[in-house]
């Protein structure tokens, strides 16, 4: 199992096989030492667990997938203090990046750029976040080649009357025919709603398939009633619905789901990132 | 010995500023099967939700007693744990919670124990077979992608696992084909035969279900109150004559009794 744990600002515990190369800045002219640089060479099919345990810091993470490669990336952040992240994912010809990402914690600001520069490059991006203080995510997805695919699913739960802001900007440039872009974002507010979703689609090509959906609201009263009629207390109902909401979009193993549930159910205090 | 399981005493219920139940009375003894029939909007489903304790329904006067206890102020889940079960007219789909997890959580909550996993699986698989359901449904999200018939069967599966004492079937027959209807009816009756003190309140538009689960009493509701009570014959007459003529229907078997008459008799 490939693992990288970000333990402090610029300090990492890296445990990866030879198919994943970390911080070899000769692999790209675009990236410098400010970034944690993860490079997946051509024709590789790998998984990587990326744990973001540092708090109150700025962090920059760059992932480059070379031709015909695949990376299944699981990211987890459990942070009690605010943080500021910048990600860039660059995907070359016929490569595929799958991201399943779970955030739990306080204030967070994140900027993500996904560059689909390769022909038939694909990204499947699933984000679940439980927000205790203001969080803002800006995502820019650039379809810069033909037959590129981006499927973006975001889910957030806000507690303590806090705010979650999701700005998703999808760009399909002229000539990038047969590209597919889908965005779905849902936010459940457990208190007052101060959240915002900005789904922006900038499309300069006719021969494409594009879809988006965005919703902000609370759990359906009918769902809570239904669960209560089977004997579950209201608190249990909320717990079950929260778990379902945040876990159902993540394509991860049962073992990982258990890890996430532990964070949600006990507030994350005993998780390895909090120690 | 207490034989009365449910007593609804002079209940008046509001939703918003609209009164949906008027001076409503109903007694159900242990082991009895009652059917409530009535046209759309007569308050049948309201009654089911009020017995279950739904929050949107405001009781302005009256009480509900269950097993000799006033449950009027109890919450939905408290009533459920005491053994009241509502099989819904339109069971909801809840994405992300598997039927197995849901059922096991509900059972653990009801029994206040961690139910043995092997016993749970065995019992659930038996019930699934008896209902002729696909065993894979246990690992799917609650009612996700289920047909109307599968959803209704899933309600009965939950009933069999949670083992209630009062079963309210809110239009359980809608969306069921004839074969599924027979299976559902058979399972409900079998459950009652195995648990003699279990009572059933059937809410339906049509007497079709009542052909398979014969009620001891049939009540006709219009405008939030019971306007006529009788036996199974009454349901058949309703089918022939419709609800518009309900007040002119006479019960040949002389079993017609209002709830008040029944109470006086007791």
Coordinates of C-alpha atoms in Angstrom, one line a residue:
Chain A
X1 CA 0.0 0.0 0.0
X2 CA 1.4 3.4 -1.0
X3 CA 1.1 6.0 1.7
X4 CA 2.1 9.6 2.1
X5 CA 1.4 11.4 5.3
X6 CA 1.7 15.1 5.6
X7 CA 2.7 15.7 9.2
X8 CA 3.9 19.3 9.2
X9 CA 4.5 22.1 6.8
X10 CA 6.8 20.6 4.2
X11 CA 7.4 17.5 6.3
X12 CA 6.2 14.1 5.0
X13 CA 6.3 10.5 5.8
X14 CA 6.6 8.8 2.5
X15 CA 6.1 5.1 2.0
X16 CA 5.6 4.3 -1.7
X17 CA 6.8 1.6 -4.2
X18 CA 9.1 2.4 -7.1
X19 CA 6.1 3.0 -9.4
X20 CA 5.3 6.3 -7.7
X21 CA 8.1 8.9 -7.7
X22 CA 8.0 11.6 -5.1
X23 CA 9.8 15.0 -5.4
X24 CA 11.8 14.3 -8.5
X25 CA 11.5 17.8 -10.0
X26 CA 13.2 16.8 -13.2
X27 CA 9.9 15.1 -14.3
X28 CA 8.2 18.4 -15.0
X29 CA 9.3 21.9 -15.9
X30 CA 6.3 23.4 -14.3
X31 CA 6.7 22.3 -10.8
X32 CA 9.3 23.5 -8.2
X33 CA 10.3 22.6 -4.6
X34 CA 7.5 24.5 -3.1
X35 CA 5.3 21.6 -4.0
X36 CA 5.0 18.0 -2.8
X37 CA 5.4 16.4 -6.2
X38 CA 4.0 13.0 -6.9
X39 CA 4.7 11.5 -10.3
X40 CA 3.1 8.4 -11.7
X41 CA 5.2 7.1 -14.8
X42 CA 3.6 5.7 -18.0
X43 CA 1.7 2.4 -17.9
X44 CA 1.4 2.3 -14.1
X45 CA -1.8 1.4 -12.3
X46 CA -1.4 2.4 -8.6
X47 CA -3.3 3.3 -5.5
X48 CA -2.1 6.0 -3.0
X49 CA -3.4 7.0 0.4
X50 CA -2.6 10.6 1.1
X51 CA -3.2 11.7 4.7
X52 CA -3.2 15.4 5.5
X53 CA -2.6 15.7 9.1
X54 CA -0.9 19.1 9.4
X55 CA -2.8 22.1 10.7
X56 CA -2.6 25.8 10.5
X57 CA -0.3 25.6 7.5
X58 CA -0.1 26.2 3.8
X59 CA 0.5 23.2 1.7
X60 CA 1.0 22.6 -2.1
X61 CA 0.6 19.2 -3.7
X62 CA 1.1 18.5 -7.4
X63 CA 0.3 15.1 -9.0
X64 CA 1.3 14.3 -12.6
X65 CA 0.1 11.2 -14.3
X66 CA 2.1 10.3 -17.4
X67 CA 0.6 8.5 -20.4
X68 CA -1.6 5.4 -20.0
X69 CA -1.4 5.4 -16.3
X70 CA -4.0 5.2 -13.6
X71 CA -4.0 6.4 -10.0
X72 CA -6.6 5.7 -7.4
X73 CA -6.1 8.4 -4.8
X74 CA -7.7 8.3 -1.3
X75 CA -7.2 11.6 0.6
X76 CA -8.2 12.1 4.1
X77 CA -7.8 15.3 6.2
X78 CA -8.9 15.5 9.8
X79 CA -7.8 18.9 11.1
X80 CA -8.7 20.8 14.2
X81 CA -7.1 24.1 13.0
X82 CA -7.5 26.1 9.8
X83 CA -5.4 25.3 6.8
X84 CA -4.8 26.4 3.3
X85 CA -4.2 24.0 0.5
X86 CA -3.3 24.2 -3.2
X87 CA -3.6 21.1 -5.4
X88 CA -2.7 20.6 -9.1
X89 CA -3.5 17.4 -10.9
X90 CA -2.2 17.1 -14.5
X91 CA -3.3 14.1 -16.5
X92 CA -1.7 13.1 -19.8
X93 CA -2.9 10.8 -22.7
X94 CA -5.3 8.0 -21.9
X95 CA -4.6 8.3 -18.2
X96 CA -7.2 8.3 -15.4
X97 CA -7.2 9.8 -11.9
X98 CA -9.8 8.7 -9.4
X99 CA -9.9 10.8 -6.3
X100 CA -11.9 9.9 -3.2
X101 CA -11.5 12.6 -0.6
X102 CA -12.8 13.1 2.9
X103 CA -12.3 16.2 5.0
X104 CA -13.4 16.7 8.5
X105 CA -12.6 19.7 10.6
X106 CA -12.4 23.4 11.0
X107 CA -11.7 26.3 8.7
X108 CA -10.2 25.4 5.3
X109 CA -9.4 27.1 2.1
X110 CA -8.5 25.0 -0.9
X111 CA -7.7 25.7 -4.5
X112 CA -7.6 22.8 -7.0
X113 CA -6.7 22.8 -10.6
X114 CA -7.2 19.8 -12.7
X115 CA -5.6 19.9 -16.2
X116 CA -6.8 17.3 -18.6
X117 CA -4.1 17.9 -21.1
X118 CA -4.0 14.4 -22.5
X119 CA -6.2 12.9 -25.2
X120 CA -8.9 10.8 -23.5
X121 CA -7.6 11.8 -20.1
X122 CA -10.1 11.3 -17.3
X123 CA -10.8 12.4 -13.7
X124 CA -13.4 11.1 -11.3
X125 CA -13.4 13.3 -8.3
X126 CA -15.5 12.7 -5.2
X127 CA -15.3 15.0 -2.2
X128 CA -17.1 14.6 1.1
X129 CA -16.6 17.1 3.8
X130 CA -18.0 17.7 7.3
X131 CA -17.5 21.4 8.1
X132 CA -17.3 22.8 11.6
X133 CA -16.0 26.2 10.6
X134 CA -15.9 28.2 7.3
X135 CA -14.5 26.2 4.4
X136 CA -14.0 27.3 0.8
X137 CA -13.1 25.2 -2.2
X138 CA -12.3 26.6 -5.6
X139 CA -12.0 24.0 -8.3
X140 CA -10.9 24.7 -11.9
X141 CA -11.2 21.8 -14.3
X142 CA -9.6 22.4 -17.7
X143 CA -10.5 20.2 -20.6
X144 CA -7.5 20.9 -22.9
X145 CA -7.7 17.9 -25.2
X146 CA -10.3 15.9 -27.0
X147 CA -12.5 13.2 -25.5
X148 CA -11.6 14.2 -22.0
X149 CA -13.8 13.4 -19.1
X150 CA -14.4 15.0 -15.7
X151 CA -17.0 13.7 -13.3
X152 CA -17.0 15.9 -10.1
X153 CA -19.2 15.0 -7.1
X154 CA -19.1 17.2 -4.0
X155 CA -21.0 16.6 -0.8
X156 CA -20.8 18.7 2.4
X157 CA -22.4 18.8 5.7
X158 CA -22.2 22.0 7.7
X159 CA -22.7 22.1 11.4
X160 CA -22.6 24.9 14.0
X161 CA -24.3 27.3 11.6
X162 CA -21.1 27.5 9.5
X163 CA -20.6 28.1 5.9
X164 CA -19.3 26.0 3.0
X165 CA -18.5 27.5 -0.3
X166 CA -18.0 25.5 -3.4
X167 CA -16.9 27.2 -6.6
X168 CA -16.6 24.8 -9.5
X169 CA -15.4 26.2 -12.8
X170 CA -15.3 23.8 -15.7
X171 CA -13.7 24.9 -19.0
X172 CA -14.0 23.2 -22.3
X173 CA -11.9 24.9 -24.9
X174 CA -12.7 25.2 -28.6
X175 CA -12.0 22.0 -30.5
X176 CA -12.0 19.7 -27.5
X177 CA -14.7 17.6 -29.1
X178 CA -16.5 14.7 -27.4
X179 CA -15.5 15.8 -24.0
X180 CA -17.7 15.0 -21.0
X181 CA -18.1 17.3 -18.0
X182 CA -20.4 16.5 -15.1
X183 CA -20.7 18.4 -11.8
X184 CA -22.9 17.5 -8.9
X185 CA -22.7 19.4 -5.6
X186 CA -25.0 18.9 -2.6
X187 CA -24.8 20.6 0.8
X188 CA -26.8 19.6 3.9
X189 CA -27.0 22.3 6.5
X190 CA -27.6 21.2 10.1
X191 CA -28.0 24.8 11.3
X192 CA -28.7 28.1 9.6
X193 CA -27.7 28.1 5.9
X194 CA -24.7 30.3 5.0
X195 CA -23.4 28.1 2.3
X196 CA -23.0 28.8 -1.4
X197 CA -22.5 26.6 -4.5
X198 CA -21.2 28.3 -7.7
X199 CA -21.3 25.9 -10.6
X200 CA -19.8 27.6 -13.6
X201 CA -19.5 26.0 -16.9
X202 CA -17.5 27.7 -19.6
X203 CA -17.9 25.9 -22.9
X204 CA -16.6 26.9 -26.2
X205 CA -17.3 23.7 -28.2
X206 CA -20.7 22.3 -29.4
X207 CA -19.8 18.6 -29.6
X208 CA -19.7 17.9 -25.9
X209 CA -21.8 16.5 -23.1
X210 CA -22.2 18.6 -20.0
X211 CA -24.4 18.3 -17.0
X212 CA -24.6 19.9 -13.6
X213 CA -26.7 19.9 -10.4
X214 CA -26.4 21.8 -7.2
X215 CA -28.6 21.8 -4.1
X216 CA -28.4 23.1 -0.5
X217 CA -30.9 22.0 2.1
X218 CA -31.6 20.0 5.2
X219 CA -32.4 16.3 5.5
X220 CA -35.9 15.5 4.4
X221 CA -38.4 15.4 7.3
X222 CA -39.9 12.3 5.7
X223 CA -36.6 10.4 5.8
X224 CA -36.3 11.1 9.5
X225 CA -39.9 10.1 10.2
X226 CA -39.4 6.9 8.2
X227 CA -36.3 6.0 10.2
X228 CA -38.0 7.0 13.5
X229 CA -41.0 4.7 12.8
X230 CA -38.5 1.8 13.0
X231 CA -37.5 2.8 16.5
X232 CA -34.4 5.0 15.8
X233 CA -34.1 8.1 17.9
X234 CA -33.8 11.4 16.1
X235 CA -30.1 11.6 17.0
X236 CA -29.6 8.1 15.5
X237 CA -31.5 9.1 12.4
X238 CA -29.2 12.1 11.8
X239 CA -26.1 10.1 12.4
X240 CA -27.3 7.4 9.9
X241 CA -28.3 10.0 7.3
X242 CA -25.0 11.9 7.7
X243 CA -23.0 8.7 7.3
X244 CA -25.0 7.8 4.2
X245 CA -24.7 11.2 2.7
X246 CA -21.0 11.5 3.0
X247 CA -20.1 7.9 2.4
X248 CA -22.3 7.0 -0.5
X249 CA -20.3 8.9 -3.1
X250 CA -16.9 7.6 -2.0
X251 CA -15.7 4.6 -3.8
X252 CA -13.6 3.2 -1.1
X253 CA -13.1 -0.1 0.8
X254 CA -15.2 -1.0 3.9
X255 CA -12.1 -0.7 6.0
X256 CA -11.6 2.9 4.9
X257 CA -15.3 3.6 5.4
X258 CA -14.9 2.4 9.0
X259 CA -12.0 4.8 9.5
X260 CA -14.1 7.7 8.3
X261 CA -17.1 6.7 10.4
X262 CA -14.9 6.7 13.4
X263 CA -13.9 10.3 12.7
X264 CA -17.5 11.4 12.2
X265 CA -18.9 9.5 15.2
X266 CA -16.4 10.5 17.7
X267 CA -15.5 13.9 16.4
X268 CA -12.1 12.9 15.0
X269 CA -10.2 13.4 18.3
X270 CA -8.7 9.9 18.4
X271 CA -7.8 9.7 14.7
X272 CA -4.1 9.3 13.9
X273 CA -4.1 12.8 12.4
X274 CA -5.2 14.3 15.7
X275 CA -2.5 12.7 17.8
Chain B
X1 CA -56.8 -9.3 31.8
X2 CA -56.3 -6.3 29.5
X3 CA -57.5 -7.0 26.0
X4 CA -57.7 -3.5 24.7
X5 CA -54.5 -2.7 22.7
X6 CA -55.3 0.7 21.1
X7 CA -57.8 3.2 22.3
X8 CA -58.3 6.5 20.5
X9 CA -60.4 8.8 22.6
X10 CA -62.2 11.8 21.1
X11 CA -59.2 12.9 19.1
X12 CA -59.1 16.3 17.3
X13 CA -56.1 16.9 15.0
X14 CA -54.9 19.9 13.1
X15 CA -52.3 20.2 10.3
X16 CA -51.5 23.9 9.9
X17 CA -54.9 25.5 10.5
X18 CA -56.9 22.7 8.9
X19 CA -58.6 20.1 11.1
X20 CA -58.2 16.7 9.7
X21 CA -59.6 14.4 12.4
X22 CA -62.8 15.3 14.3
X23 CA -63.8 13.8 17.6
X24 CA -62.3 10.5 16.5
X25 CA -62.8 7.3 18.5
X26 CA -61.5 3.9 17.8
X27 CA -60.9 0.8 20.0
X28 CA -58.8 -2.1 18.8
X29 CA -58.5 -5.2 21.0
X30 CA -55.6 -7.5 21.0
X31 CA -55.7 -10.0 18.1
X32 CA -58.3 -8.0 16.2
X33 CA -58.1 -6.9 12.6
X34 CA -59.7 -3.6 11.7
X35 CA -60.0 -2.0 8.3
X36 CA -60.4 1.7 7.6
X37 CA -61.8 2.5 4.2
X38 CA -62.7 5.8 2.7
X39 CA -62.3 8.1 -0.3
X40 CA -59.2 10.2 -1.0
X41 CA -58.7 12.9 1.5
X42 CA -60.9 11.4 4.2
X43 CA -58.1 11.4 6.7
X44 CA -57.1 7.7 6.7
X45 CA -53.3 8.3 6.3
X46 CA -53.6 11.1 8.7
X47 CA -54.9 8.7 11.3
X48 CA -52.0 6.3 10.6
X49 CA -49.4 9.1 11.1
X50 CA -51.2 10.5 14.2
X51 CA -51.1 7.0 15.8
X52 CA -47.4 6.9 14.9
X53 CA -46.8 10.3 16.4
X54 CA -45.8 12.4 13.4
X55 CA -44.7 15.9 14.4
X56 CA -46.6 17.9 11.9
X57 CA -49.9 16.7 13.3
X58 CA -51.1 18.7 16.3
X59 CA -53.5 17.0 18.7
X60 CA -55.7 19.7 20.1
X61 CA -57.9 17.5 22.2
X62 CA -58.1 13.8 22.9
X63 CA -55.8 10.9 23.9
X64 CA -54.2 7.8 22.4
X65 CA -53.8 4.8 24.7
X66 CA -51.7 1.8 23.7
X67 CA -51.4 -1.3 25.8
X68 CA -53.0 0.6 28.7
X69 CA -50.5 3.5 28.5
X70 CA -51.2 7.1 27.4
X71 CA -48.8 7.5 24.4
X72 CA -50.2 10.8 23.2
X73 CA -47.1 12.7 24.1
X74 CA -44.6 10.0 23.1
X75 CA -42.2 10.6 20.2
X76 CA -42.4 8.5 17.0
X77 CA -39.4 6.3 17.9
X78 CA -40.7 5.7 21.4
X79 CA -44.0 4.5 20.0
X80 CA -42.1 2.3 17.5
X81 CA -40.0 0.7 20.2
X82 CA -43.1 -0.1 22.2
X83 CA -44.3 -2.2 19.2
X84 CA -46.3 0.1 16.9
X85 CA -45.3 -0.4 13.3
X86 CA -46.4 1.7 10.3
X87 CA -46.0 0.1 6.9
X88 CA -46.0 3.2 4.7
X89 CA -48.0 4.0 1.7
X90 CA -45.0 5.3 -0.1
X91 CA -41.8 3.9 1.5
X92 CA -38.9 6.3 1.0
X93 CA -35.7 5.7 -0.8
X94 CA -32.7 6.5 1.4
X95 CA -29.4 6.4 -0.6
X96 CA -26.3 5.2 1.3
X97 CA -27.9 3.2 4.1
X98 CA -28.1 -0.5 3.3
X99 CA -31.2 -2.4 4.3
X100 CA -29.1 -4.7 6.4
X101 CA -27.5 -1.9 8.4
X102 CA -30.8 -0.2 8.8
X103 CA -32.6 -3.3 10.0
X104 CA -29.8 -4.3 12.3
X105 CA -29.6 -0.8 13.8
X106 CA -33.3 -0.7 14.3
X107 CA -33.3 -4.2 15.9
X108 CA -30.4 -3.3 18.2
X109 CA -32.2 -0.2 19.3
X110 CA -35.4 -2.0 20.0
X111 CA -33.9 -4.9 21.9
X112 CA -31.3 -2.6 23.5
X113 CA -28.7 -5.3 22.7
X114 CA -26.2 -6.0 20.0
X115 CA -28.1 -8.7 18.1
X116 CA -26.1 -11.7 17.2
X117 CA -25.0 -11.2 13.6
X118 CA -25.4 -14.8 12.5
X119 CA -28.9 -15.1 14.1
X120 CA -29.8 -11.8 12.4
X121 CA -28.6 -13.0 9.0
X122 CA -30.4 -16.3 9.3
X123 CA -33.7 -14.7 10.4
X124 CA -33.5 -12.1 7.7
X125 CA -32.7 -14.6 5.0
X126 CA -35.6 -16.7 6.1
X127 CA -38.0 -13.8 6.0
X128 CA -36.6 -12.7 2.5
X129 CA -37.3 -16.2 1.2
X130 CA -40.8 -16.2 2.7
X131 CA -41.5 -12.9 0.9
X132 CA -39.9 -14.2 -2.3
X133 CA -37.6 -11.3 -2.5
X134 CA -34.1 -11.0 -4.0
X135 CA -31.6 -11.7 -1.2
X136 CA -29.2 -9.0 -2.8
X137 CA -31.7 -6.3 -1.7
X138 CA -30.2 -6.5 1.8
X139 CA -27.0 -5.0 0.6
X140 CA -28.6 -2.3 -1.4
X141 CA -29.6 1.1 -0.1
X142 CA -33.0 1.3 1.5
X143 CA -35.6 1.0 -1.3
X144 CA -33.1 2.2 -3.8
X145 CA -34.1 1.1 -7.3
X146 CA -36.9 -1.0 -5.8
X147 CA -40.1 -1.4 -7.7
X148 CA -43.4 -0.4 -6.0
X149 CA -44.0 -4.0 -5.1
X150 CA -40.5 -4.6 -3.7
X151 CA -40.9 -1.5 -1.5
X152 CA -44.1 -2.9 0.0
X153 CA -42.5 -6.3 0.5
X154 CA -39.6 -4.5 2.2
X155 CA -42.0 -3.0 4.6
X156 CA -43.3 -6.4 5.5
X157 CA -39.8 -7.7 5.8
X158 CA -39.1 -5.0 8.4
X159 CA -42.3 -5.9 10.2
X160 CA -41.2 -9.5 10.4
X161 CA -37.8 -8.7 11.8
X162 CA -38.9 -6.0 14.3
X163 CA -41.9 -8.0 15.6
X164 CA -44.5 -5.3 16.4
X165 CA -47.7 -5.7 18.4
X166 CA -49.8 -3.2 16.4
X167 CA -49.4 -3.2 12.7
X168 CA -50.7 -0.3 10.7
X169 CA -50.8 -1.1 6.9
X170 CA -51.3 2.2 5.1
X171 CA -52.4 1.2 1.6
X172 CA -50.0 -1.7 1.5
X173 CA -51.9 -3.1 -1.5
X174 CA -51.2 -0.2 -3.8
X175 CA -48.5 -1.0 -6.3
X176 CA -48.7 -4.7 -5.7
X177 CA -49.6 -7.2 -8.5
X178 CA -51.9 -10.0 -7.6
X179 CA -49.1 -12.5 -6.9
X180 CA -47.2 -10.1 -4.7
X181 CA -50.4 -9.1 -2.9
X182 CA -51.0 -12.8 -2.0
X183 CA -47.5 -13.2 -0.7
X184 CA -47.7 -10.0 1.4
X185 CA -51.1 -11.0 2.8
X186 CA -49.9 -14.5 3.6
X187 CA -46.9 -13.2 5.5
X188 CA -48.9 -10.8 7.5
X189 CA -51.5 -13.4 8.4
X190 CA -48.8 -16.0 9.2
X191 CA -47.1 -13.4 11.5
X192 CA -50.4 -12.8 13.3
X193 CA -51.1 -16.5 13.6
X194 CA -47.7 -17.0 15.3
X195 CA -48.4 -14.0 17.5
X196 CA -52.0 -14.2 18.5
X197 CA -52.1 -10.9 20.4
X198 CA -51.0 -8.9 17.4
X199 CA -53.6 -6.5 16.1
X200 CA -53.7 -5.1 12.6
X201 CA -55.2 -1.8 11.3
X202 CA -55.6 -1.9 7.5
X203 CA -56.0 1.3 5.7
X204 CA -57.2 0.9 2.1
X205 CA -59.4 2.3 -0.7
X206 CA -60.4 -1.1 -2.0
X207 CA -61.6 -4.4 -0.5
X208 CA -59.1 -6.3 -2.6
X209 CA -56.6 -6.8 0.3
X210 CA -59.5 -7.6 2.6
X211 CA -60.3 -10.7 0.5
X212 CA -57.0 -12.1 1.8
X213 CA -56.8 -10.6 5.3
X214 CA -60.4 -10.7 6.5
X215 CA -61.1 -7.9 9.0
X216 CA -63.2 -8.3 12.2
X217 CA -64.4 -4.7 11.7
X218 CA -64.6 -2.3 8.8
X219 CA -64.9 1.4 9.4
X220 CA -65.8 3.9 6.8
X221 CA -64.2 7.4 7.1
X222 CA -65.2 10.6 5.5
X223 CA -64.1 14.1 6.4
X224 CA -62.0 13.0 9.3
X225 CA -64.4 10.8 11.2
X226 CA -65.9 7.3 11.1
X227 CA -69.3 7.5 9.6
X228 CA -70.1 3.8 9.6
X229 CA -68.8 0.6 11.1
X230 CA -69.6 -3.0 10.3
X231 CA -68.0 -6.2 9.3
X232 CA -66.4 -7.5 6.1
X233 CA -69.8 -7.3 4.3
X234 CA -69.6 -3.6 4.6
X235 CA -66.4 -3.5 2.6
X236 CA -68.1 -5.5 -0.2
X237 CA -71.1 -3.2 -0.2
X238 CA -68.8 -0.2 -0.5
X239 CA -67.2 -1.8 -3.6
X240 CA -70.6 -2.2 -5.2
X241 CA -72.2 1.1 -4.2
X242 CA -69.2 3.4 -3.7
X243 CA -68.6 5.9 -0.8
X244 CA -71.2 8.4 -1.9
X245 CA -74.0 6.2 -0.6
X246 CA -72.3 5.1 2.5
X247 CA -75.0 6.5 4.8
X248 CA -77.7 4.5 3.2
X249 CA -75.9 1.2 3.4
X250 CA -77.5 -1.2 5.8
X251 CA -75.6 -4.1 7.4
X252 CA -77.6 -7.2 7.0
X253 CA -75.6 -9.2 9.5
X254 CA -76.6 -6.8 12.3
X255 CA -72.9 -6.5 13.3
X256 CA -72.9 -2.8 12.7
X257 CA -71.7 -1.0 15.7
X258 CA -70.3 2.4 16.3
X259 CA -67.3 2.5 18.6
X260 CA -69.3 4.1 21.3
X261 CA -71.8 1.2 21.1
X262 CA -68.9 -1.1 21.5
X263 CA -67.5 0.8 24.4
X264 CA -70.9 0.8 26.1
X265 CA -71.2 -3.0 25.5
X266 CA -67.8 -3.4 27.2

